mmCIF file of C-alpha atoms and ligand atoms in Angstrom:
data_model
loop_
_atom_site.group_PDB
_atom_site.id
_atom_site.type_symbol
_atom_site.label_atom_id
_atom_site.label_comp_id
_atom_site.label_asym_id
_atom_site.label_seq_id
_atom_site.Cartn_x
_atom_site.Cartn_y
_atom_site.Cartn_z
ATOM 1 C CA UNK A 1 0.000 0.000 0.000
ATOM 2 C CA UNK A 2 0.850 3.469 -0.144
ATOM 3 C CA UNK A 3 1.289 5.839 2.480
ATOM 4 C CA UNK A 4 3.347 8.965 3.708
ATOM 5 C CA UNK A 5 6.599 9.030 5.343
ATOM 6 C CA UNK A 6 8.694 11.992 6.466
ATOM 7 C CA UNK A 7 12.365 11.465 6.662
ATOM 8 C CA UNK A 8 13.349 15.143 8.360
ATOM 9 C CA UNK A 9 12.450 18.394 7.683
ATOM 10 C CA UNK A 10 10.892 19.685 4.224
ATOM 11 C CA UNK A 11 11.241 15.463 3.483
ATOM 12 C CA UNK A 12 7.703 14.444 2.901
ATOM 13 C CA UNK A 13 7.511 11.289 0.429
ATOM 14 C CA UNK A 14 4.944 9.046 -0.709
ATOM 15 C CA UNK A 15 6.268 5.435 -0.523
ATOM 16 C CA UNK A 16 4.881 1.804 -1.134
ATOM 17 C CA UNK A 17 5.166 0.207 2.271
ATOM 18 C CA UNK A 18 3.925 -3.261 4.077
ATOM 19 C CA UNK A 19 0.311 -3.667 3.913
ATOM 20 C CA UNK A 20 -1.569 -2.457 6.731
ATOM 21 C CA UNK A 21 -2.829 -6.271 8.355
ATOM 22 C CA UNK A 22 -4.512 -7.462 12.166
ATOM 23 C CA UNK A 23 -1.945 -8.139 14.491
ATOM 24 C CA UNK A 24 -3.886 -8.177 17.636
ATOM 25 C CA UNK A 25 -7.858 -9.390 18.332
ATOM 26 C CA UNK A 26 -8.513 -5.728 19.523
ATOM 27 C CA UNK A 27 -7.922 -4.568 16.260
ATOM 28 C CA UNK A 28 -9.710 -3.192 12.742
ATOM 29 C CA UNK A 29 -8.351 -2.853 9.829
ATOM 30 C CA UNK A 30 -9.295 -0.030 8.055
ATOM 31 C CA UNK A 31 -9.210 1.033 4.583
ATOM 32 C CA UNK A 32 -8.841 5.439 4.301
ATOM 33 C CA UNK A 33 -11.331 7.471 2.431
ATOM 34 C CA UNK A 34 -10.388 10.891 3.860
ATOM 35 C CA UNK A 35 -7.472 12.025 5.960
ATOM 36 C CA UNK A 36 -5.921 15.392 5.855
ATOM 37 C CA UNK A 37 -2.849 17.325 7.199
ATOM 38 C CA UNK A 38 -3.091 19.020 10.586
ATOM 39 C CA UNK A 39 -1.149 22.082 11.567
ATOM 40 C CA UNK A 40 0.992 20.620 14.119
ATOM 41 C CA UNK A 41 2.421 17.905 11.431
ATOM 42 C CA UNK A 42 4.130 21.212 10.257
ATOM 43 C CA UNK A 43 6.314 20.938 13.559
ATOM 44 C CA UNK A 44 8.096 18.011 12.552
ATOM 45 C CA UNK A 45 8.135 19.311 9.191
ATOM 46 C CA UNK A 46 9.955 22.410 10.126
ATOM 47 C CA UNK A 47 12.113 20.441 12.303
ATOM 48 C CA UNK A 48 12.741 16.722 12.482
ATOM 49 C CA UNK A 49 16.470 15.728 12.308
ATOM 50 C CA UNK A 50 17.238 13.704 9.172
ATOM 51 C CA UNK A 51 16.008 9.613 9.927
ATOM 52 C CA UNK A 52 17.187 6.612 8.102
ATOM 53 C CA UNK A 53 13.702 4.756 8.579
ATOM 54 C CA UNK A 54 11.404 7.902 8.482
ATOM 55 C CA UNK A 55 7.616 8.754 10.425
ATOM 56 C CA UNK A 56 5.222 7.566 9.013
ATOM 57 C CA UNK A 57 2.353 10.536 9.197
ATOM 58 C CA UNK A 58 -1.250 11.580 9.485
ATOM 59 C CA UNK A 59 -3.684 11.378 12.589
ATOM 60 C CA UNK A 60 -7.369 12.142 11.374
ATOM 61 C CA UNK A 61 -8.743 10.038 8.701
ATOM 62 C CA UNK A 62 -12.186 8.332 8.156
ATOM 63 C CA UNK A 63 -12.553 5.142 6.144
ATOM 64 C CA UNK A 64 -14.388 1.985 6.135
ATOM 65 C CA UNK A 65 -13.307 -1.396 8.393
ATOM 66 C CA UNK A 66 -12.366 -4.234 6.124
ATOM 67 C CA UNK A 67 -11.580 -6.591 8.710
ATOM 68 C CA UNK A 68 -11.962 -7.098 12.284
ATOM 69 C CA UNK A 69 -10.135 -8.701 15.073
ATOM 70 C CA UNK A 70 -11.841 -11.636 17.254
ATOM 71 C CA UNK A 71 -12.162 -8.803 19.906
ATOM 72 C CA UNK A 72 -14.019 -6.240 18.036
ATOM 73 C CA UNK A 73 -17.233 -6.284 18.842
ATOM 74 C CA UNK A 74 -18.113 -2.195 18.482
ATOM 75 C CA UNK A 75 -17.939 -2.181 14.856
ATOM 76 C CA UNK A 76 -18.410 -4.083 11.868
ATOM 77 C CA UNK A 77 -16.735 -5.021 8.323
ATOM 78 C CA UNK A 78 -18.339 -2.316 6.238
ATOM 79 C CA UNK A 79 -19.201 0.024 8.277
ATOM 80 C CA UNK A 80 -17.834 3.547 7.489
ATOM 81 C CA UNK A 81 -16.138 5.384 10.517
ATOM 82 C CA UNK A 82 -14.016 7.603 11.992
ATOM 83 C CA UNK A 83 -10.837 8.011 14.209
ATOM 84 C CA UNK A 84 -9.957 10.223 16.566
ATOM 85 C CA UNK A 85 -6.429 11.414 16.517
ATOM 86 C CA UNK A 86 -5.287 9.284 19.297
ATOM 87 C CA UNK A 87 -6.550 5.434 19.935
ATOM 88 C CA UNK A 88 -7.746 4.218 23.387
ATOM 89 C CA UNK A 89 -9.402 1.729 25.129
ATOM 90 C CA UNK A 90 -12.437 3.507 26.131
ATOM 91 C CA UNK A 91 -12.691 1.634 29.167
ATOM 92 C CA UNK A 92 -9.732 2.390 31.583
ATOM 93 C CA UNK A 93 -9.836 4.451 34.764
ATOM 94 C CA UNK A 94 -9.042 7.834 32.103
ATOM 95 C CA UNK A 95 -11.369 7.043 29.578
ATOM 96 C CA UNK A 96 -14.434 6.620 31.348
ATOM 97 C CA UNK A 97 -13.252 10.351 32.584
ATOM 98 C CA UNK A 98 -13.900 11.265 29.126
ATOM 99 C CA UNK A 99 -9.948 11.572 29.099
ATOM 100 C CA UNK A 100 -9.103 9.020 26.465
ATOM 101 C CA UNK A 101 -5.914 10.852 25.279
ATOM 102 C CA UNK A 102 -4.250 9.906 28.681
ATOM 103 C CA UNK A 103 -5.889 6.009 27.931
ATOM 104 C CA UNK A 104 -3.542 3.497 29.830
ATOM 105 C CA UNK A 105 -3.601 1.306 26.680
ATOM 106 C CA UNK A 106 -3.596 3.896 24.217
ATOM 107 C CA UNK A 107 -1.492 5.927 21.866
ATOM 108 C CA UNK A 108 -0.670 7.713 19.070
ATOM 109 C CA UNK A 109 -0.837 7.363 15.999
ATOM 110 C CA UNK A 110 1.863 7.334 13.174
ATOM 111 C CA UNK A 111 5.803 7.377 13.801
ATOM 112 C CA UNK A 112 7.815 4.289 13.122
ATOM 113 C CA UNK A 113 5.200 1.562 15.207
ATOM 114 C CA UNK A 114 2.200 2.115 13.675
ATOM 115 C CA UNK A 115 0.295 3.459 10.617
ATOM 116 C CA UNK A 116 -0.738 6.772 9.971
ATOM 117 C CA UNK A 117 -3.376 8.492 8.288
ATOM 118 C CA UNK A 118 -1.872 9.421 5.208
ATOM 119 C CA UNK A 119 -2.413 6.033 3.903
ATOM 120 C CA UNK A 120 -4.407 3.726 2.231
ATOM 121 C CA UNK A 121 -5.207 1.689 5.132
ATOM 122 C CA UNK A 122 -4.664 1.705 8.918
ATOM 123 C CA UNK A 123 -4.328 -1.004 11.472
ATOM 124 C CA UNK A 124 -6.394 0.357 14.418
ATOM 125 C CA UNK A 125 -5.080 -0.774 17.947
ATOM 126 C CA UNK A 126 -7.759 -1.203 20.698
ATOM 127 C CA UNK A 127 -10.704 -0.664 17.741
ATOM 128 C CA UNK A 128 -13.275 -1.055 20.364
ATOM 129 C CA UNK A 129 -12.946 2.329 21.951
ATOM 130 C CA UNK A 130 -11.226 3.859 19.286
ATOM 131 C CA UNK A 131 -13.663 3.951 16.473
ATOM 132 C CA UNK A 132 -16.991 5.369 16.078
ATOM 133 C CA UNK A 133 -19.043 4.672 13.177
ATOM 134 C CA UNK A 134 -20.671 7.420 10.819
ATOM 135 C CA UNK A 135 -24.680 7.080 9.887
ATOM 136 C CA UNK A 136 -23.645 8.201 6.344
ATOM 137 C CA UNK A 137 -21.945 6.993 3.180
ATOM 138 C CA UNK A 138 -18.904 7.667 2.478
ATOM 139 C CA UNK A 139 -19.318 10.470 -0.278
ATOM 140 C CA UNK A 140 -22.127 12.117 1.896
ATOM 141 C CA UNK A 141 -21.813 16.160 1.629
ATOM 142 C CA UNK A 142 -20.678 16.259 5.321
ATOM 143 C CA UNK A 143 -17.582 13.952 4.687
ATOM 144 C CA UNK A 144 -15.372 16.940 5.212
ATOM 145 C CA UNK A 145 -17.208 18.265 8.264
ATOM 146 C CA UNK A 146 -17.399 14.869 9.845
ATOM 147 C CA UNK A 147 -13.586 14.642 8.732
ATOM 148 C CA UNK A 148 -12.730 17.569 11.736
ATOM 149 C CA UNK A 149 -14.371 15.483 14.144
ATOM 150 C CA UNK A 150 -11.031 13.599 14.317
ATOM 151 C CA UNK A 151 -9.091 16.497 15.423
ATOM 152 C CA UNK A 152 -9.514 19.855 14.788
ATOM 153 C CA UNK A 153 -13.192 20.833 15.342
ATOM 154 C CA UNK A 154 -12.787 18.902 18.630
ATOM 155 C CA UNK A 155 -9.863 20.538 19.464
ATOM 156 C CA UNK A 156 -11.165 24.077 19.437
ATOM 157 C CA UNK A 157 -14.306 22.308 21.593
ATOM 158 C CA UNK A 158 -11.911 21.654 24.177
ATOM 159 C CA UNK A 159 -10.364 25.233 23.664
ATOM 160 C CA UNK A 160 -13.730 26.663 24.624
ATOM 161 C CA UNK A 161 -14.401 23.692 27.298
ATOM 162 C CA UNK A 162 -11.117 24.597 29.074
ATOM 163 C CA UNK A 163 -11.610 28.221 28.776
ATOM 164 C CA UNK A 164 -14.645 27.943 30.591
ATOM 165 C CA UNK A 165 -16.737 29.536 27.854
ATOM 166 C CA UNK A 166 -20.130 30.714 28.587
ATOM 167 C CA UNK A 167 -23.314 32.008 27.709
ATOM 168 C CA UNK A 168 -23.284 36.101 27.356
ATOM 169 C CA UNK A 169 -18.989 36.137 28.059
ATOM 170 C CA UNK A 170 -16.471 37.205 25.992
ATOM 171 C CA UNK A 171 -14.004 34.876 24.585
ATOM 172 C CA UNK A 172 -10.911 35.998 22.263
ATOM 173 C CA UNK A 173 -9.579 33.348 20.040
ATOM 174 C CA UNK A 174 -5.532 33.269 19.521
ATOM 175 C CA UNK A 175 -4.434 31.513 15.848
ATOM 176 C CA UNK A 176 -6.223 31.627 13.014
ATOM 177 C CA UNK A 177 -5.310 28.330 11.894
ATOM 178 C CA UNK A 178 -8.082 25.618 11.714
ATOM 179 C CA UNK A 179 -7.939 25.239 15.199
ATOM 180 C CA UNK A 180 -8.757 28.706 15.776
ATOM 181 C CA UNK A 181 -11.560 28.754 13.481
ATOM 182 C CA UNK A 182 -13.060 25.837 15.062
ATOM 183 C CA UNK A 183 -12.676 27.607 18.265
ATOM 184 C CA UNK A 184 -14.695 30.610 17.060
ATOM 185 C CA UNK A 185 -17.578 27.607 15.949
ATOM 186 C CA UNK A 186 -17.045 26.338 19.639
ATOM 187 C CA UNK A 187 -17.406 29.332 21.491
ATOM 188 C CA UNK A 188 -20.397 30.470 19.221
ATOM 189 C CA UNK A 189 -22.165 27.207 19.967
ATOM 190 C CA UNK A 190 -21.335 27.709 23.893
ATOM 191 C CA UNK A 191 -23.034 31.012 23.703
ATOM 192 C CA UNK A 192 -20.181 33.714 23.791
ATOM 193 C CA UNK A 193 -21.509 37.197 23.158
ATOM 194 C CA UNK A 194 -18.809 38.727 21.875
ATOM 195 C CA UNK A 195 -15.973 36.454 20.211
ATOM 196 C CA UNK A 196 -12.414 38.038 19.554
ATOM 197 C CA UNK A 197 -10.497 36.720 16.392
ATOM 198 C CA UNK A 198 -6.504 37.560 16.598
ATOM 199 C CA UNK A 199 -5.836 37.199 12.982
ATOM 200 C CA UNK A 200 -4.101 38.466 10.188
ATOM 201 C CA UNK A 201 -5.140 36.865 6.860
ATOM 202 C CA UNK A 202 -7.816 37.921 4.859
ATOM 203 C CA UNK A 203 -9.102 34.700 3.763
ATOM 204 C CA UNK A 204 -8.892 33.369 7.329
ATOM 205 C CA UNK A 205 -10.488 36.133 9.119
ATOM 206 C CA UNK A 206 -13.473 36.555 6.471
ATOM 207 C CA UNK A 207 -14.405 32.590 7.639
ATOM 208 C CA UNK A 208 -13.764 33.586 11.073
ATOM 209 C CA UNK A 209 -16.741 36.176 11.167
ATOM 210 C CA UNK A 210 -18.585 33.771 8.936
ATOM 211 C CA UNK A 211 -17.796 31.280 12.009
ATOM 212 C CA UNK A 212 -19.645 33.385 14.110
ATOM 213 C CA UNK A 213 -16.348 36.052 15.244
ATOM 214 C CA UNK A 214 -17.521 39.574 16.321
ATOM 215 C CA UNK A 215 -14.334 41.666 16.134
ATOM 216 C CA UNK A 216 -11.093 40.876 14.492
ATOM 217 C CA UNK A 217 -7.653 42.501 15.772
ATOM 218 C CA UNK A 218 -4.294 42.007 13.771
ATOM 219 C CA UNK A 219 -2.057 43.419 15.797
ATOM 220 C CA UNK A 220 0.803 41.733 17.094
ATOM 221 C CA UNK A 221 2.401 41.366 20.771
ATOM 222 C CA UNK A 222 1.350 44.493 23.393
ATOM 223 C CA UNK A 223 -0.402 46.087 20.426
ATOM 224 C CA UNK A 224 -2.634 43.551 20.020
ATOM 225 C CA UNK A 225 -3.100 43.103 24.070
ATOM 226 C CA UNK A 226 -3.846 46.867 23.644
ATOM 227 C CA UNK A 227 -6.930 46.279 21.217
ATOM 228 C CA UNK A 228 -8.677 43.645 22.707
ATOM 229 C CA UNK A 229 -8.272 45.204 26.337
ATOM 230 C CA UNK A 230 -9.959 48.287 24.142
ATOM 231 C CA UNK A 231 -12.694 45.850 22.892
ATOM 232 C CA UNK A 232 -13.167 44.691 26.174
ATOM 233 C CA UNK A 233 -14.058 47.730 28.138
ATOM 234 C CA UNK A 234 -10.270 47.465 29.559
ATOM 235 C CA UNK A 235 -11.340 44.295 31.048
ATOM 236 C CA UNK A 236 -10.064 41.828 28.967
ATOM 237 C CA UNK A 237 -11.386 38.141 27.792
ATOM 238 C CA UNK A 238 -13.160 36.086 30.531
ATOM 239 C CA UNK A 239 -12.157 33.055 28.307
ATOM 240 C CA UNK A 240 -9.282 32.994 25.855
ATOM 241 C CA UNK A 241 -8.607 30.066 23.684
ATOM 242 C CA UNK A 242 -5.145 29.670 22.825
ATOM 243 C CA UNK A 243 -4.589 27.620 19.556
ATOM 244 C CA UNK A 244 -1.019 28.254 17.937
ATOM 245 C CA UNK A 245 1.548 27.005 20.805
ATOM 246 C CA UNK A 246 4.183 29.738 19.767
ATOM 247 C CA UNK A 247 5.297 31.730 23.387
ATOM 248 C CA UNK A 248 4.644 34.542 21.227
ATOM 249 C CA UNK A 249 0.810 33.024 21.459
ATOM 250 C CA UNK A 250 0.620 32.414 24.669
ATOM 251 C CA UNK A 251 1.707 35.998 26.159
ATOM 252 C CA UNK A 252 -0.631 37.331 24.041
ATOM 253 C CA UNK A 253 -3.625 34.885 25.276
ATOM 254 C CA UNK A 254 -2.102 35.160 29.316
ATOM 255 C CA UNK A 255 -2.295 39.040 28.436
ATOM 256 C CA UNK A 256 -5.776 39.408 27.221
ATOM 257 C CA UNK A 257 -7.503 37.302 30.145
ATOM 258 C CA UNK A 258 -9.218 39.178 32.971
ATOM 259 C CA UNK A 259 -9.082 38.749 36.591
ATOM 260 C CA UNK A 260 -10.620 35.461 37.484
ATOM 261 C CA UNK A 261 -10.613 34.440 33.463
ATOM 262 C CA UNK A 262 -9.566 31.362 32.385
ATOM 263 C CA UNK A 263 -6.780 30.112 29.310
ATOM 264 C CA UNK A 264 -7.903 27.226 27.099
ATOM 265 C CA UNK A 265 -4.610 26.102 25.777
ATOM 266 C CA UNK A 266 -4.344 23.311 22.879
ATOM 267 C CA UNK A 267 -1.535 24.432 20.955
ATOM 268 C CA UNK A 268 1.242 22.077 21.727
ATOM 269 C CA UNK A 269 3.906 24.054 23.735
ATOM 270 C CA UNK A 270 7.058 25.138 22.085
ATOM 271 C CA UNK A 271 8.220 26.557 24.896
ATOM 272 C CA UNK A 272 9.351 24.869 28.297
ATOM 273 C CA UNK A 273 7.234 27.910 30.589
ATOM 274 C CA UNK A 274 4.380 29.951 30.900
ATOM 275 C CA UNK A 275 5.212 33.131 30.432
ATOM 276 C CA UNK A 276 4.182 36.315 32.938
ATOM 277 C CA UNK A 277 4.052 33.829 35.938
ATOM 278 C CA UNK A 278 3.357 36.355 37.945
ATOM 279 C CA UNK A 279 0.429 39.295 36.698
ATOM 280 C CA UNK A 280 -1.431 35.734 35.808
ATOM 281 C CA UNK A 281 -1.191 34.517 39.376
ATOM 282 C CA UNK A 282 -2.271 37.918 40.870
ATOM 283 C CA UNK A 283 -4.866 38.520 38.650
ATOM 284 C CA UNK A 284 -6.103 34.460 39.333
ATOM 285 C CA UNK A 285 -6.137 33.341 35.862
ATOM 286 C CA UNK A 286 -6.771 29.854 35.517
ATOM 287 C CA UNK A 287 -4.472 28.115 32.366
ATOM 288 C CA UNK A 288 -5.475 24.657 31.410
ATOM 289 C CA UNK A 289 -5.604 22.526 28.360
ATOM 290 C CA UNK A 290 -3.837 19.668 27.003
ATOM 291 C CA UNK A 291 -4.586 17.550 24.036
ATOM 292 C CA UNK A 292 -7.948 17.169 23.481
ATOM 293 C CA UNK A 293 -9.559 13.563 24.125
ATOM 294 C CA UNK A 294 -11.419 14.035 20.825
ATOM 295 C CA UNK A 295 -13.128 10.661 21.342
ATOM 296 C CA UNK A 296 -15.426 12.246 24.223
ATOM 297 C CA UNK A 297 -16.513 14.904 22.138
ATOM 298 C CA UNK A 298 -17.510 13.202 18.874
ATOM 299 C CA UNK A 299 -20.936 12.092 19.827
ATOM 300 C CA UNK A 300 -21.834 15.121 21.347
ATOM 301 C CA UNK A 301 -20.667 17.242 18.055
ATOM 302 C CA UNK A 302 -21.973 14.925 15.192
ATOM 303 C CA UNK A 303 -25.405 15.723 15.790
ATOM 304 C CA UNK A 304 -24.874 19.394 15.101
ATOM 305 C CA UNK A 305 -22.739 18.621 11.708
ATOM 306 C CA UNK A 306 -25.376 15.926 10.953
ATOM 307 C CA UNK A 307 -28.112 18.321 11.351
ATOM 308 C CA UNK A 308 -26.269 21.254 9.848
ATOM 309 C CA UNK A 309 -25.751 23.691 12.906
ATOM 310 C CA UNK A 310 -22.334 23.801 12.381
ATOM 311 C CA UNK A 311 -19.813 23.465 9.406
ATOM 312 C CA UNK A 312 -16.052 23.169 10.454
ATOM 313 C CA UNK A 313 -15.507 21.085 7.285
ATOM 314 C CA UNK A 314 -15.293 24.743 5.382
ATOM 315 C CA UNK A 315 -11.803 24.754 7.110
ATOM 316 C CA UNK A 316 -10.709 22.636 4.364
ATOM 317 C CA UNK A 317 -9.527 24.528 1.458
ATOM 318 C CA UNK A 318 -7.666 22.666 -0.534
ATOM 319 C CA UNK A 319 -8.381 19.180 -1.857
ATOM 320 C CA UNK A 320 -5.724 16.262 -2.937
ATOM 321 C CA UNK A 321 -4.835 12.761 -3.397
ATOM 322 C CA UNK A 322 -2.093 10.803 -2.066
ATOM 323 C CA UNK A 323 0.327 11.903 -4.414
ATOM 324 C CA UNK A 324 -0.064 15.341 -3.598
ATOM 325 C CA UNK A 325 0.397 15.400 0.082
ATOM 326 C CA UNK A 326 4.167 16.016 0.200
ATOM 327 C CA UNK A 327 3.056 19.760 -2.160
ATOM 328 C CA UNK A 328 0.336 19.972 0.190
ATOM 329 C CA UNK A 329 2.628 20.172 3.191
ATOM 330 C CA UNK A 330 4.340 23.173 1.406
ATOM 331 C CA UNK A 331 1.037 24.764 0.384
ATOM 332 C CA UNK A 332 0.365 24.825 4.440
ATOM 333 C CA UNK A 333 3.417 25.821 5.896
ATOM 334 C CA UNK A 334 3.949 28.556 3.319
ATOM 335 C CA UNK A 335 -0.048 29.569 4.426
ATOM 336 C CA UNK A 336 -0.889 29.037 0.925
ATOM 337 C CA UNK A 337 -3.719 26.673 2.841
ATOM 338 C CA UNK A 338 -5.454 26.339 5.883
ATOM 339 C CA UNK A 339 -6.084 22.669 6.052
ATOM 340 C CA UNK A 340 -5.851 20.071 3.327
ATOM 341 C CA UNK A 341 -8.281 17.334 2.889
ATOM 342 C CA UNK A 342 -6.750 14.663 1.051
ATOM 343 C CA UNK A 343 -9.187 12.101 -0.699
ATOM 344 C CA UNK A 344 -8.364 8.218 -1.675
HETATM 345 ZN ZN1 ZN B 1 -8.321 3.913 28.224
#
């Protein structure tokens, strides 16, 4: 089968490698219809030291199960579903918490172990609690929107979760990646009032107020602090949802909270500390985050795609096949595109 492997940075190939095949009873095999490229695959892409026997890559896909292990018992061969971004039990002490990203027999997905995303087929470890099947076909309209269940629209969910975002607040949204957008989606569907969009391009801060964004600032740093603490009645953001991971990102989002407001962070750090330790700690701002146990949120979000409330899958503009995933890597970290679905 086919599938993508990075070798070190700017190294993205397409390469025939071992068929994907059961190795345990607790798993499915699955064959990909949609996966895409996420934002943070552009860390190792900007960075990974050269490797002999490469990562493999990708962590959202949907598809449809072609076999099943003895285990299985949660889904079925044919049935069309869809992964979260990283594979759990769904029945250890963290995953009935609704924490399945901290699973005890769980992990991620990808690297030199396991298959990724960006292939024709997957072999899904502990398919039980893993997968969740989709009441559609698999060239239904909402195939892209049910696509961002895997990651991203979940992601900003738990943004807005951890921000403590509520009805009639203000919450101020820091990326405009499709993170970020799905944060401003989030918050809107928690029932923020006013919804802050730190942003700069055009094409992603027009989908941001189509998202359901109130103001838009594009200033950078204590300029940018400046504006929304002007938007805010000098108050600042009682819930700020911080979607980038850059330090520069997070003192801006630790500098736009107000007393007693809260952080939502799910860009992965890429620093080793929190910056402004101590206003935050006098001013009682809560910071909390982590990766987001997508799995826990996919039920409650698919009605609202299914029924049309919401549509993250807009974040997706660009469309590919296989073949053009290592251009579509470029096309993303030059901003060229916000998210790339790729289809097989
Ligand atoms: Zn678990």
């Amino acid at each position: 089968m086919r599938a993508t492997v990075m070798y070190g940075a700017h190294d993205v190939r397409v390469e025939t490698v071992p068929d994907a095949k059961i190795v345990e009873p607790t798993d499915a095999l699955v064959r990909v219809t949609r996966a895409c490229i996420c934002g943070s695959d552009l860390w190792p892409y900007n960075s990974m030291p050269p490797s002999k026997t490469g990562n493999r890559m990708g962590h959202e896909f949907i598809g449809i199960v072609e076999s099943i292990g003895a285990d299985v018992r949660t889904v079925k061969k044919g049935d069309l579903v869809v992964a979260p971004f990283a594979w759990s039990d769904g029945t250890c002490e963290f995953c009935q918490q609704g924490l399945q990203t901290s699973c005890l027999h769980g992990g991620w997905w990808g690297g030199t172990e396991l298959d990724g995303g960006q292939g024709e087929a997957v072999r899904v470890p502990q398919a039980n609690g893993t997968l969740v099947a989709l009441p559609v076909g698999p060239d239904h309209a909402l195939m892209p929107s049910l696509l961002t269940l895997s990651d991203v629209m979940g992601t900003g969910h738990h943004a807005a979760l951890r921000a403590n975002v509520r009805p009639g607040k203000v919450a101020a949204v820091v990326g405009d990646g499709a993170v970020g957008l799905c944060g401003v989606i989030a918050a809107r569907r928690l029932g923020a009032e006013q919804i802050i969009m730190l942003g700069r391009h055009a094409d992603r801060i027009a989908m941001a107020r189509k998202f359901g964004a109130t103001d838009v600032v594009s200033e950078r740093g204590d300029a940018a602090i400046e504006r929304v603490r002007e938007l805010t009645g000098g108050l600042g953001a009682h819930s700020v949802l911080e979607c980038v991971g850059h330090g520069e990102s997070m003192r801006t989002a630790v500098g736009i909270a107000r007393a007693g407001g809260a952080v939502g962070r799910v860009g992965v750090p890429q620093e080793t500390t929190i910056p402004n330790a101590q206003p935050t700690f006098y001013a009682n701002i809560t910071i909390a985050g982590g990766p987001a146990p997508v799995r826990a949120y996919m039920l409650e979000l698919m009605p609202d795609v299914l029924e049309g409330r919401i549509e993250p899958g807009l974040v997706f503009d660009r469309v590919t096949n296989i073949d053009g995933v290592p251009e579509g890597y470029r096309a993303m970290n030059d901003r060229e595109a916000i998210k790339i679905m790729i289809e097989f």
